[in-house]
């Protein structure tokens, strides 16, 4: 059975590592933050000192890193994965980055016989074991990691090979732009309900009770968090949503396809970050909208 390395042992990577060990796989881990590394070590992950050390002992390496610059650093940095990876190793970027960085990384490691795949996660941290994957890369690389993807998805029907390297993140950015649009619209709707003296909770409860066409799992969670004022244990922060949506806007502009609603959603979330909500769950954005109206009236 393959030895799997997990780079990034935070909310997503930590749960991924735990699920793989639950399925009987041997897991190596690396995280630059000691607290995350220590938590993983307590669950049985063998923590490595550098990405290079991890790659030297792994057959497949899964990346859960914040963004494009982090991907380049962890792959090509002084102690990066490329320094330790053996021929036949497959690097799998499960992060949300721009498609170009994955293509560049794939080209950079191909000469040493190392494969590269982008397989960003479609799903929440708690959904590990039932995640879906949009995979970009070569057929043989997907075949080499299929057992790992099955352990994390639970079904062949949740693994989509959608094209060459880079295509996985193209789809993920579109997916997260839709989340951004839902969140921005929900933020304005919840804020307007508050301003008019309506119950935010009832607004969402009616949609749930009616199974209305506006209802989605995202809207349901946004409404529940807003009702409970629960923003400090984020599933997905405002800053993370801004990062992903800006990458999508850049991707769209590169294809001469400017996004109108995407730009508006980006404005709402940047406004929330400017008001100090960046590190909180994205559902907090309604507060920024309401606060903006109040300040405008003063």
CSV table of C-alpha atoms in Angstrom, one decimal:
chain,number,residue,atom,x,y,z
A,1,UNK,CA,0.0,0.0,0.0
A,2,UNK,CA,1.2,3.5,-0.8
A,3,UNK,CA,2.8,5.8,1.7
A,4,UNK,CA,0.9,9.1,1.5
A,5,UNK,CA,2.4,12.4,2.5
A,6,UNK,CA,0.1,15.3,3.5
A,7,UNK,CA,1.5,18.8,3.3
A,8,UNK,CA,-0.6,21.2,5.3
A,9,UNK,CA,-2.2,19.7,8.4
A,10,UNK,CA,-4.8,22.3,9.1
A,11,UNK,CA,-8.6,21.9,9.0
A,12,UNK,CA,-8.6,20.2,5.6
A,13,UNK,CA,-5.3,18.4,5.6
A,14,UNK,CA,-5.6,17.2,9.2
A,15,UNK,CA,-8.9,15.6,8.5
A,16,UNK,CA,-7.6,14.1,5.3
A,17,UNK,CA,-4.7,12.5,7.1
A,18,UNK,CA,-7.0,11.1,9.8
A,19,UNK,CA,-9.3,9.6,7.2
A,20,UNK,CA,-6.4,7.9,5.3
A,21,UNK,CA,-5.1,6.4,8.5
A,22,UNK,CA,-8.6,5.2,9.3
A,23,UNK,CA,-8.4,3.4,6.0
A,24,UNK,CA,-5.2,1.7,7.0
A,25,UNK,CA,-2.7,3.9,5.0
A,26,UNK,CA,0.6,5.0,6.3
A,27,UNK,CA,0.7,8.8,6.5
A,28,UNK,CA,3.6,11.3,6.7
A,29,UNK,CA,2.9,14.9,7.4
A,30,UNK,CA,4.4,18.4,7.2
A,31,UNK,CA,3.2,21.8,8.4
A,32,UNK,CA,5.2,24.9,9.0
A,33,UNK,CA,3.1,25.7,12.0
A,34,UNK,CA,4.1,23.7,15.1
A,35,UNK,CA,0.6,23.6,16.6
A,36,UNK,CA,-0.8,22.0,13.5
A,37,UNK,CA,2.1,19.5,13.3
A,38,UNK,CA,1.7,18.6,16.9
A,39,UNK,CA,-2.0,17.9,16.6
A,40,UNK,CA,-1.4,15.7,13.7
A,41,UNK,CA,1.4,13.8,15.5
A,42,UNK,CA,-1.0,13.1,18.3
A,43,UNK,CA,-3.3,11.3,15.9
A,44,UNK,CA,-0.5,9.1,14.6
A,45,UNK,CA,0.9,11.0,11.6
A,46,UNK,CA,4.6,10.8,11.3
A,47,UNK,CA,5.6,14.4,11.1
A,48,UNK,CA,8.6,15.4,8.9
A,49,UNK,CA,10.9,18.4,9.3
A,50,UNK,CA,10.7,19.6,5.7
A,51,UNK,CA,8.7,18.9,2.6
A,52,UNK,CA,11.8,17.3,1.0
A,53,UNK,CA,12.0,14.8,3.8
A,54,UNK,CA,8.3,14.0,3.4
A,55,UNK,CA,8.6,13.5,-0.3
A,56,UNK,CA,11.6,11.2,0.1
A,57,UNK,CA,9.5,8.7,2.0
A,58,UNK,CA,6.1,9.1,0.2
A,59,UNK,CA,4.7,7.5,-3.0
A,60,UNK,CA,2.0,10.1,-3.2
A,61,UNK,CA,2.0,13.6,-1.7
A,62,UNK,CA,-1.2,15.6,-1.2
A,63,UNK,CA,-1.0,19.4,-0.9
A,64,UNK,CA,-3.3,21.5,1.2
A,65,UNK,CA,-1.7,25.0,1.1
A,66,UNK,CA,-3.2,28.5,1.1
A,67,UNK,CA,-2.4,29.8,-2.4
A,68,UNK,CA,-0.3,29.9,-5.5
A,69,UNK,CA,2.9,31.3,-3.9
A,70,UNK,CA,2.7,28.7,-1.2
A,71,UNK,CA,2.4,25.9,-3.8
A,72,UNK,CA,5.5,27.2,-5.6
A,73,UNK,CA,7.4,27.4,-2.3
A,74,UNK,CA,6.5,24.0,-1.0
A,75,UNK,CA,7.3,22.3,-4.4
A,76,UNK,CA,10.4,24.3,-5.6
A,77,UNK,CA,11.7,25.9,-2.4
A,78,UNK,CA,15.2,25.1,-0.9
A,79,UNK,CA,13.7,22.2,1.1
A,80,UNK,CA,10.8,21.7,-1.3
A,81,UNK,CA,9.1,18.5,-2.5
A,82,UNK,CA,11.1,18.5,-5.7
A,83,UNK,CA,14.3,18.0,-3.8
A,84,UNK,CA,13.1,14.8,-2.1
A,85,UNK,CA,10.7,13.3,-4.5
A,86,UNK,CA,11.7,10.0,-6.2
A,87,UNK,CA,10.9,9.0,-9.8
A,88,UNK,CA,7.3,7.7,-9.9
A,89,UNK,CA,6.1,9.9,-7.0
A,90,UNK,CA,2.9,11.8,-7.7
A,91,UNK,CA,2.2,15.2,-6.3
A,92,UNK,CA,-1.5,16.1,-5.9
A,93,UNK,CA,-2.5,19.7,-5.3
A,94,UNK,CA,-5.8,19.6,-3.5
A,95,UNK,CA,-5.6,23.3,-2.8
A,96,UNK,CA,-7.5,26.1,-4.6
A,97,UNK,CA,-5.0,28.0,-6.7
A,98,UNK,CA,-4.8,29.3,-10.2
A,99,UNK,CA,-4.5,26.7,-13.0
A,100,UNK,CA,-1.2,28.2,-14.2
A,101,UNK,CA,0.7,27.4,-11.1
A,102,UNK,CA,-0.2,23.7,-11.3
A,103,UNK,CA,0.9,23.6,-14.9
A,104,UNK,CA,4.2,25.3,-14.1
A,105,UNK,CA,4.8,22.9,-11.2
A,106,UNK,CA,4.0,19.9,-13.4
A,107,UNK,CA,6.4,21.0,-16.0
A,108,UNK,CA,9.1,21.7,-13.3
A,109,UNK,CA,9.1,18.2,-11.8
A,110,UNK,CA,8.3,16.2,-15.0
A,111,UNK,CA,12.0,16.0,-15.9
A,112,UNK,CA,12.8,14.0,-12.7
A,113,UNK,CA,10.0,11.5,-13.4
A,114,UNK,CA,7.6,13.0,-10.9
A,115,UNK,CA,3.9,13.4,-11.8
A,116,UNK,CA,1.7,16.3,-10.9
A,117,UNK,CA,-2.1,16.3,-10.6
A,118,UNK,CA,-4.6,19.0,-9.6
A,119,UNK,CA,-7.5,17.5,-7.6
A,120,UNK,CA,-9.1,20.3,-5.6
A,121,UNK,CA,-11.6,19.2,-2.9
A,122,UNK,CA,-15.3,19.8,-3.5
A,123,UNK,CA,-16.7,19.6,0.0
A,124,UNK,CA,-16.4,20.9,3.5
A,125,UNK,CA,-13.9,19.6,6.1
A,126,UNK,CA,-16.5,17.5,7.9
A,127,UNK,CA,-17.4,15.8,4.6
A,128,UNK,CA,-14.1,14.0,4.3
A,129,UNK,CA,-14.8,10.5,3.1
A,130,UNK,CA,-17.6,11.9,0.8
A,131,UNK,CA,-15.6,14.6,-1.0
A,132,UNK,CA,-15.8,15.0,-4.7
A,133,UNK,CA,-12.8,15.7,-6.9
A,134,UNK,CA,-12.4,17.5,-10.2
A,135,UNK,CA,-9.1,16.0,-11.5
A,136,UNK,CA,-6.7,17.5,-14.0
A,137,UNK,CA,-3.8,15.5,-15.2
A,138,UNK,CA,-2.6,12.5,-17.1
A,139,UNK,CA,-4.6,9.2,-17.2
A,140,UNK,CA,-1.7,7.2,-15.7
A,141,UNK,CA,-1.3,9.7,-12.8
A,142,UNK,CA,-5.0,9.4,-12.0
A,143,UNK,CA,-4.8,5.6,-12.0
A,144,UNK,CA,-1.9,5.8,-9.5
A,145,UNK,CA,-3.9,7.9,-7.0
A,146,UNK,CA,-7.3,6.4,-7.5
A,147,UNK,CA,-7.3,4.3,-4.3
A,148,UNK,CA,-6.5,7.5,-2.3
A,149,UNK,CA,-9.2,9.5,-4.0
A,150,UNK,CA,-11.7,6.6,-3.3
A,151,UNK,CA,-10.7,6.7,0.4
A,152,UNK,CA,-11.6,10.4,0.5
A,153,UNK,CA,-14.6,10.3,-1.7
A,154,UNK,CA,-16.2,6.9,-1.0
A,155,UNK,CA,-17.4,6.5,-4.6
A,156,UNK,CA,-16.1,6.3,-8.1
A,157,UNK,CA,-19.1,8.6,-9.0
A,158,UNK,CA,-17.4,11.4,-7.1
A,159,UNK,CA,-14.2,11.4,-9.0
A,160,UNK,CA,-14.3,13.4,-12.3
A,161,UNK,CA,-11.3,13.4,-14.7
A,162,UNK,CA,-12.1,16.6,-16.5
A,163,UNK,CA,-9.0,17.2,-18.6
A,164,UNK,CA,-5.3,17.9,-18.5
A,165,UNK,CA,-3.4,19.5,-15.7
A,166,UNK,CA,-4.9,22.8,-14.6
A,167,UNK,CA,-8.5,21.9,-15.5
A,168,UNK,CA,-9.3,20.7,-12.0
A,169,UNK,CA,-8.6,24.2,-10.6
A,170,UNK,CA,-10.5,25.9,-13.4
A,171,UNK,CA,-13.6,24.1,-12.3
A,172,UNK,CA,-12.9,24.7,-8.6
A,173,UNK,CA,-12.6,28.4,-9.1
A,174,UNK,CA,-15.9,28.5,-10.9
A,175,UNK,CA,-17.5,26.5,-8.1
A,176,UNK,CA,-16.1,28.9,-5.5
A,177,UNK,CA,-17.3,31.9,-7.5
A,178,UNK,CA,-20.8,30.5,-7.2
A,179,UNK,CA,-20.3,30.3,-3.4
A,180,UNK,CA,-19.1,33.9,-3.4
A,181,UNK,CA,-22.2,35.0,-5.3
A,182,UNK,CA,-24.6,33.1,-3.0
A,183,UNK,CA,-22.8,34.5,0.1
A,184,UNK,CA,-22.9,38.1,-1.2
A,185,UNK,CA,-26.6,37.8,-2.1
A,186,UNK,CA,-27.4,36.2,1.3
A,187,UNK,CA,-25.4,39.0,3.0
A,188,UNK,CA,-27.5,41.7,1.4
A,189,UNK,CA,-30.8,39.9,2.0
A,190,UNK,CA,-30.1,39.2,5.6
A,191,UNK,CA,-28.9,42.7,6.2
A,192,UNK,CA,-32.0,44.1,4.5
A,193,UNK,CA,-34.2,41.9,6.7
A,194,UNK,CA,-32.5,43.2,9.8
A,195,UNK,CA,-32.8,46.8,8.6
A,196,UNK,CA,-36.6,46.4,8.0
A,197,UNK,CA,-37.2,44.8,11.3
A,198,UNK,CA,-37.7,41.2,10.0
A,199,UNK,CA,-36.3,38.2,11.7
A,200,UNK,CA,-33.2,36.9,9.9
A,201,UNK,CA,-33.9,33.4,11.3
A,202,UNK,CA,-37.4,33.4,9.9
A,203,UNK,CA,-36.2,34.5,6.5
A,204,UNK,CA,-34.1,31.4,6.3
A,205,UNK,CA,-36.6,29.1,8.1
A,206,UNK,CA,-39.3,29.9,5.6
A,207,UNK,CA,-37.0,29.0,2.7
A,208,UNK,CA,-36.1,25.7,4.4
A,209,UNK,CA,-39.7,24.9,5.3
A,210,UNK,CA,-40.9,25.6,1.7
A,211,UNK,CA,-37.8,23.8,0.2
A,212,UNK,CA,-37.8,26.9,-1.9
A,213,UNK,CA,-35.8,27.2,-5.1
A,214,UNK,CA,-33.5,29.7,-3.4
A,215,UNK,CA,-32.5,27.1,-0.9
A,216,UNK,CA,-29.0,25.5,-1.0
A,217,UNK,CA,-26.8,23.9,1.6
A,218,UNK,CA,-24.6,27.1,1.5
A,219,UNK,CA,-27.6,29.4,2.1
A,220,UNK,CA,-28.8,27.1,4.9
A,221,UNK,CA,-25.4,27.2,6.7
A,222,UNK,CA,-25.1,30.9,6.1
A,223,UNK,CA,-28.4,31.5,7.7
A,224,UNK,CA,-27.8,29.2,10.6
A,225,UNK,CA,-24.4,30.8,11.4
A,226,UNK,CA,-25.9,34.3,11.1
A,227,UNK,CA,-28.7,33.3,13.5
A,228,UNK,CA,-26.3,31.9,16.0
A,229,UNK,CA,-23.7,34.7,15.5
A,230,UNK,CA,-21.1,31.9,15.1
A,231,UNK,CA,-18.3,33.3,13.0
A,232,UNK,CA,-15.2,32.5,15.0
A,233,UNK,CA,-14.9,28.8,14.1
A,234,UNK,CA,-14.8,29.3,10.3
A,235,UNK,CA,-15.5,26.6,7.8
A,236,UNK,CA,-14.3,29.1,5.1
A,237,UNK,CA,-13.1,32.6,6.0
A,238,UNK,CA,-13.9,35.8,4.2
A,239,UNK,CA,-10.2,36.1,3.3
A,240,UNK,CA,-10.1,32.7,1.7
A,241,UNK,CA,-13.3,33.5,-0.3
A,242,UNK,CA,-11.7,36.7,-1.5
A,243,UNK,CA,-8.6,34.9,-2.6
A,244,UNK,CA,-10.5,32.2,-4.6
A,245,UNK,CA,-12.8,34.7,-6.2
A,246,UNK,CA,-10.0,37.1,-7.2
A,247,UNK,CA,-8.3,34.1,-8.9
A,248,UNK,CA,-11.5,33.4,-10.7
A,249,UNK,CA,-11.8,37.0,-11.9
A,250,UNK,CA,-8.2,36.9,-13.1
A,251,UNK,CA,-8.9,33.6,-14.9
A,252,UNK,CA,-12.0,35.1,-16.5
A,253,UNK,CA,-10.2,38.3,-17.6
A,254,UNK,CA,-7.5,36.1,-19.2
A,255,UNK,CA,-10.2,34.6,-21.4
A,256,UNK,CA,-11.7,38.0,-22.2
A,257,UNK,CA,-14.8,37.2,-20.2
A,258,UNK,CA,-15.2,39.9,-17.5
A,259,UNK,CA,-17.7,38.9,-14.8
A,260,UNK,CA,-20.3,41.4,-13.6
A,261,UNK,CA,-21.8,39.5,-10.7
A,262,UNK,CA,-18.4,38.0,-9.7
A,263,UNK,CA,-17.0,41.6,-9.5
A,264,UNK,CA,-19.9,42.6,-7.3
A,265,UNK,CA,-19.5,39.6,-5.0
A,266,UNK,CA,-15.8,40.4,-4.7
A,267,UNK,CA,-16.7,44.0,-3.6
A,268,UNK,CA,-19.0,42.7,-0.8
A,269,UNK,CA,-16.3,40.5,0.6
A,270,UNK,CA,-13.5,43.0,0.3
A,271,UNK,CA,-15.7,45.4,2.2
A,272,UNK,CA,-16.2,42.8,4.9
A,273,UNK,CA,-12.4,42.3,5.2
A,274,UNK,CA,-11.8,46.1,5.3
A,275,UNK,CA,-14.1,46.2,8.3
A,276,UNK,CA,-12.0,43.6,10.1
A,277,UNK,CA,-14.0,40.5,9.4
A,278,UNK,CA,-11.4,38.8,7.1
A,279,UNK,CA,-10.5,36.0,9.5
A,280,UNK,CA,-14.1,35.1,10.3
A,281,UNK,CA,-16.5,32.8,8.6
A,282,UNK,CA,-17.8,34.2,5.3
A,283,UNK,CA,-21.3,34.1,6.6
A,284,UNK,CA,-20.4,37.3,8.6
A,285,UNK,CA,-20.6,39.4,5.5
A,286,UNK,CA,-24.1,40.5,6.2
A,287,UNK,CA,-22.8,42.5,9.2
A,288,UNK,CA,-20.5,44.4,6.9
A,289,UNK,CA,-23.3,45.3,4.5
A,290,UNK,CA,-25.5,46.6,7.4
A,291,UNK,CA,-22.6,48.5,8.9
A,292,UNK,CA,-21.9,50.1,5.5
A,293,UNK,CA,-25.5,51.3,5.3
A,294,UNK,CA,-25.4,52.7,8.8
A,295,UNK,CA,-22.2,54.6,8.3
A,296,UNK,CA,-23.6,56.0,5.1
A,297,UNK,CA,-26.5,57.5,7.0
A,298,UNK,CA,-24.4,59.2,9.6
